[in-house]
Short mmCIF file of N, CA and C in Angstrom, two decimals:
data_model
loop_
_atom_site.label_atom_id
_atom_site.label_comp_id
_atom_site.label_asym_id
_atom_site.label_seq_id
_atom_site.Cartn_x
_atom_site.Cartn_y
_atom_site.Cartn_z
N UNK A 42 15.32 13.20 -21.22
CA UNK A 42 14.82 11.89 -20.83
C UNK A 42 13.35 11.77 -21.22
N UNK A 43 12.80 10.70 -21.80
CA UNK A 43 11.60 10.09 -22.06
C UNK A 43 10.62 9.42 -20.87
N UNK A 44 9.66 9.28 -20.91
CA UNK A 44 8.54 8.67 -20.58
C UNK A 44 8.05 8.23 -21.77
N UNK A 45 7.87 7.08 -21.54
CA UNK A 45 6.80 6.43 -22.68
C UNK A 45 5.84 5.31 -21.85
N UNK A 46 4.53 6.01 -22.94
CA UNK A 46 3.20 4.62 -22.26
C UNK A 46 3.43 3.82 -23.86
N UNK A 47 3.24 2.42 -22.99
CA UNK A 47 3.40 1.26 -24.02
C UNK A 47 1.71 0.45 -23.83
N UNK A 48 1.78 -0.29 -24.88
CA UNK A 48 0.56 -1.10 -24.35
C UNK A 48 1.31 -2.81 -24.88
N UNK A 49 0.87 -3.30 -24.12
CA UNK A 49 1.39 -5.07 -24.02
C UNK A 49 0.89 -5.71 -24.13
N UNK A 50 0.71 -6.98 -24.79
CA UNK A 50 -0.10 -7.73 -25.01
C UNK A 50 0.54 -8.78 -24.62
N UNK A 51 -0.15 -10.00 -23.91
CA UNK A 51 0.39 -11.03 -23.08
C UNK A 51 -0.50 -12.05 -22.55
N UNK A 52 -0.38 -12.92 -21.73
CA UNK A 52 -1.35 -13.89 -20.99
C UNK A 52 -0.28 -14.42 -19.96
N UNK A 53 -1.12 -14.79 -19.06
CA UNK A 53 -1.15 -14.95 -17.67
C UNK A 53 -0.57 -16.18 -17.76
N UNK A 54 0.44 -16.46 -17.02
CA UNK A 54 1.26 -18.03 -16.85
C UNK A 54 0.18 -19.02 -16.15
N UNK A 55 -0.73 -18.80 -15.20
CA UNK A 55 -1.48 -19.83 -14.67
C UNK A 55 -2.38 -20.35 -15.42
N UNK A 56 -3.18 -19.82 -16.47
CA UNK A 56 -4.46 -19.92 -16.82
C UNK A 56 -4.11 -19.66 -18.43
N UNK A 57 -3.13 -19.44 -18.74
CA UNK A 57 -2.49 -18.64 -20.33
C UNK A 57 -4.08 -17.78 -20.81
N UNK A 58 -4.51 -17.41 -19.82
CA UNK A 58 -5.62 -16.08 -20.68
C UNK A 58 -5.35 -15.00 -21.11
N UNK A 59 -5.07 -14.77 -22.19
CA UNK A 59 -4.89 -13.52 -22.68
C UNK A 59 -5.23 -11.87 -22.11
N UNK A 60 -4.35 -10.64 -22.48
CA UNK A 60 -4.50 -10.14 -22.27
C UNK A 60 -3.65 -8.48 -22.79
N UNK A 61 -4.39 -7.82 -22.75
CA UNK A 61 -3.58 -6.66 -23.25
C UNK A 61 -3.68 -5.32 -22.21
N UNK A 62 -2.69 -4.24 -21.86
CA UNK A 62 -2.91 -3.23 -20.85
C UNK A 62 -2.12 -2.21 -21.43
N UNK A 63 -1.90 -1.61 -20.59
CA UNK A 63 -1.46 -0.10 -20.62
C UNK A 63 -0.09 -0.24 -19.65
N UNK A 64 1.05 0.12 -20.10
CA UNK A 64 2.05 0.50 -19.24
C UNK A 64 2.78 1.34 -19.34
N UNK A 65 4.02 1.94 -18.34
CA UNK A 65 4.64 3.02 -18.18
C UNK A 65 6.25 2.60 -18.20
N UNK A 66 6.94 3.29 -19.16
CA UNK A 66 8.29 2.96 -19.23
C UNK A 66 8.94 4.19 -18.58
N UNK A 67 9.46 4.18 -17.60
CA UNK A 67 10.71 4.89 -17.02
C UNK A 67 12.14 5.12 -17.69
N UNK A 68 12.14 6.67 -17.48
CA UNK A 68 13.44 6.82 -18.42
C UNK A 68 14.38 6.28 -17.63
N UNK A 69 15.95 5.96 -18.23
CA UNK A 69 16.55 5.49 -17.56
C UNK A 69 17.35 6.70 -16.76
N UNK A 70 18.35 6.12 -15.34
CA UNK A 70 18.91 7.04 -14.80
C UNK A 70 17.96 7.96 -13.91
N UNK A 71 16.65 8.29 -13.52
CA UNK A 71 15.55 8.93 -13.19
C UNK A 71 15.55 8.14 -11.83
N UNK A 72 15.92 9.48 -11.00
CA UNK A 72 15.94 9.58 -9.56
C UNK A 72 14.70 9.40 -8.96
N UNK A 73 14.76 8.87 -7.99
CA UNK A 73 13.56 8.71 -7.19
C UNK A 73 12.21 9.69 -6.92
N UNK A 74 13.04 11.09 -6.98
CA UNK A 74 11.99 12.24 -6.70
C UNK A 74 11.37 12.46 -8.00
N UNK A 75 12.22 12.34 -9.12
CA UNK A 75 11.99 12.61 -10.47
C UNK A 75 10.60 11.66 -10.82
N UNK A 76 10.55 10.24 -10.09
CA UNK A 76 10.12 8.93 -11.00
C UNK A 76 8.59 9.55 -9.90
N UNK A 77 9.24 10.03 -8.81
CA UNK A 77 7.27 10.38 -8.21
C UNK A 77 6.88 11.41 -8.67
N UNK A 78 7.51 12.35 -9.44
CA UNK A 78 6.91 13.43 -10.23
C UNK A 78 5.88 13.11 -11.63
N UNK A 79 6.80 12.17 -11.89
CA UNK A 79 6.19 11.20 -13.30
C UNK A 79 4.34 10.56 -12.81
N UNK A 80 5.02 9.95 -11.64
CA UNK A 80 3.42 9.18 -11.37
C UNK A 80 2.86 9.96 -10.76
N UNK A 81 3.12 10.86 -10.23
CA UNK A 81 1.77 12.36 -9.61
C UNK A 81 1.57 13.00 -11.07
N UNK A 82 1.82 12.35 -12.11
CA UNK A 82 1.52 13.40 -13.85
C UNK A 82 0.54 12.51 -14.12
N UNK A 83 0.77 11.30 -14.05
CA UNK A 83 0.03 10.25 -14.79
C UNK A 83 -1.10 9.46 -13.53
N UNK A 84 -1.49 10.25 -12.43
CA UNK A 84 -1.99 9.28 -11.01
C UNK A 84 -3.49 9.34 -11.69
N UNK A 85 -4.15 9.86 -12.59
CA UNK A 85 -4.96 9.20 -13.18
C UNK A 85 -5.53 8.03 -14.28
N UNK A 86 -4.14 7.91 -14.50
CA UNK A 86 -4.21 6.89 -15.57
C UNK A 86 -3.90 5.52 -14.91
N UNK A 87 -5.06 4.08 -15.06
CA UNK A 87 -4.07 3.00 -14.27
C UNK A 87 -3.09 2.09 -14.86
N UNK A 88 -1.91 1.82 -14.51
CA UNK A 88 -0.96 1.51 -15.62
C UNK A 88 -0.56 0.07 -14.97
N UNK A 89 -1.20 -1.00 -15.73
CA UNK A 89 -0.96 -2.26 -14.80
C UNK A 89 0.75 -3.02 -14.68
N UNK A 90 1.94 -2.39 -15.31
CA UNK A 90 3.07 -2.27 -14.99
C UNK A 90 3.80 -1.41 -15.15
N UNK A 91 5.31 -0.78 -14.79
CA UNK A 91 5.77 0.29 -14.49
C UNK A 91 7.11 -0.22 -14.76
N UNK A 92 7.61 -0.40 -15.77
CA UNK A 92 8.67 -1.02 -16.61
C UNK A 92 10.29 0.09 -16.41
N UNK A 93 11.04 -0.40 -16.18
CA UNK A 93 12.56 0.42 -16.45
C UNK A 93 12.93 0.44 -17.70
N UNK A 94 13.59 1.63 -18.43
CA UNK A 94 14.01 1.94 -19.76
C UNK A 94 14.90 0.35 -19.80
N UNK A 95 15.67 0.15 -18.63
CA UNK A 95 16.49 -0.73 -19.42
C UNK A 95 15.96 -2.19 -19.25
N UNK A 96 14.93 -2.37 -18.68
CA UNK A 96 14.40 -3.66 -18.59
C UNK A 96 13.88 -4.40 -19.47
N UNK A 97 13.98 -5.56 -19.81
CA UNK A 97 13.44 -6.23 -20.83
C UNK A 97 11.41 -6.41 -20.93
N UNK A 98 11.20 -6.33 -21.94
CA UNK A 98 9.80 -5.88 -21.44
C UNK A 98 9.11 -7.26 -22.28
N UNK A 99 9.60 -7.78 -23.54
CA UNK A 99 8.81 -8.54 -24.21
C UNK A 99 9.88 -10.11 -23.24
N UNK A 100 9.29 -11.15 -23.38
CA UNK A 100 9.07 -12.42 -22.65
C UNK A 100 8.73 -12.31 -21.62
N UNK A 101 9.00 -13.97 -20.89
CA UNK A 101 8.87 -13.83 -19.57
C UNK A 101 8.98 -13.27 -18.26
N UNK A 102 7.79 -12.85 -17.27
CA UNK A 102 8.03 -11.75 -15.83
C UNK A 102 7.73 -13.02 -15.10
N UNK A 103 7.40 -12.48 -13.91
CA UNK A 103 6.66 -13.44 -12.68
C UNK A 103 5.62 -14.40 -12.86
N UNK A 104 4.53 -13.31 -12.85
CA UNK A 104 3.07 -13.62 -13.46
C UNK A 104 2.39 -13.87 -14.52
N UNK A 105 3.49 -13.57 -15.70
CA UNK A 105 3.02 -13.00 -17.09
C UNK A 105 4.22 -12.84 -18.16
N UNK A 106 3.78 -13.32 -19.58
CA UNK A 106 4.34 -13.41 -20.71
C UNK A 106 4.01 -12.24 -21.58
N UNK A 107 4.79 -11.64 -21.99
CA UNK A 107 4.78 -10.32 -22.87
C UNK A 107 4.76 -10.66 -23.95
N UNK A 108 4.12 -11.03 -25.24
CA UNK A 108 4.33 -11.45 -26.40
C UNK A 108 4.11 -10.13 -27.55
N UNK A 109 4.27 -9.00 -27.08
CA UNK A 109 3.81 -7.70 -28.55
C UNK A 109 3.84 -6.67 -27.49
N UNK A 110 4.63 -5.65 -27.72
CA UNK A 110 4.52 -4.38 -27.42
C UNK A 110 4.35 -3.14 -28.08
N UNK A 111 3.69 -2.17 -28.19
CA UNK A 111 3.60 -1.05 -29.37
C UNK A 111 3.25 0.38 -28.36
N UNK A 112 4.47 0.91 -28.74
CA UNK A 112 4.14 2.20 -28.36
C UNK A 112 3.34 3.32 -28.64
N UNK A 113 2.70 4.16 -27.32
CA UNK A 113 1.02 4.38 -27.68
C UNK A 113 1.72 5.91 -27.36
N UNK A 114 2.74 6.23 -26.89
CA UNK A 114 2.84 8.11 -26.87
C UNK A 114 4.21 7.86 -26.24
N UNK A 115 5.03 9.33 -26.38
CA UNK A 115 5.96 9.55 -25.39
C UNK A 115 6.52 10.83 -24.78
N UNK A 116 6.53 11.05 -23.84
CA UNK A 116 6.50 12.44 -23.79
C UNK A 116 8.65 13.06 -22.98
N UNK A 117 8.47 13.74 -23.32
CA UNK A 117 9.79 14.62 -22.80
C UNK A 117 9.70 15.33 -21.59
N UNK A 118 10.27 15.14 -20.75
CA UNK A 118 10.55 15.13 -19.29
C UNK A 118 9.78 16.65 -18.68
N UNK A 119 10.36 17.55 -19.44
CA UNK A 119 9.23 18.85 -19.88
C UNK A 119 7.88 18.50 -19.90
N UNK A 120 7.56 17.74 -20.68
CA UNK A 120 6.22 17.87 -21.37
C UNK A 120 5.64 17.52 -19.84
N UNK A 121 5.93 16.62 -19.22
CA UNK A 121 5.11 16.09 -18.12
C UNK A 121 4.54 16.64 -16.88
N UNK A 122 5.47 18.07 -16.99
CA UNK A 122 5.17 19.09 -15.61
C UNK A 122 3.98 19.44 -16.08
#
């Protein structure tokens, strides 16, 4: 199973201000204890969303429009201990 940090580029539905961040894709199937092992690896990094492998990540969320995503690393379930 994967972890991958993505970075997103998007703007804000109220104000359409642009914007770009850092986020965290969850492998899929990754148990609860597993997914807090992940964020006690990464609790220094701030990751302004926390995305599911199978979730759609580019269009519309709540708050915010995803228009470009590019993956910035990914690591193997190993690598993260």
């Amino acid at each position: 199973m994967k972890v991958k940090v993505i970075c997103i580029e998007g703007r804000w539905k109220d104000d359409n201000q642009a914007f770009e961040r850092r986020c965290l894709v969850m492998p899929k199937g990754a148990s609860d204890s597993m997914r807090d092992e992940i964020l006690k690896e990464f609790e220094d990094t701030q990751f302004f969303y926390i995305f599911d492998e199978e979730e759609r990540i580019l269009g519309e969320h709540l708050d915010f429009v995803v228009d470009f995503k590019n993956l910035i690393s990914e690591y193997e379930m190993g690598e993260v201990q």
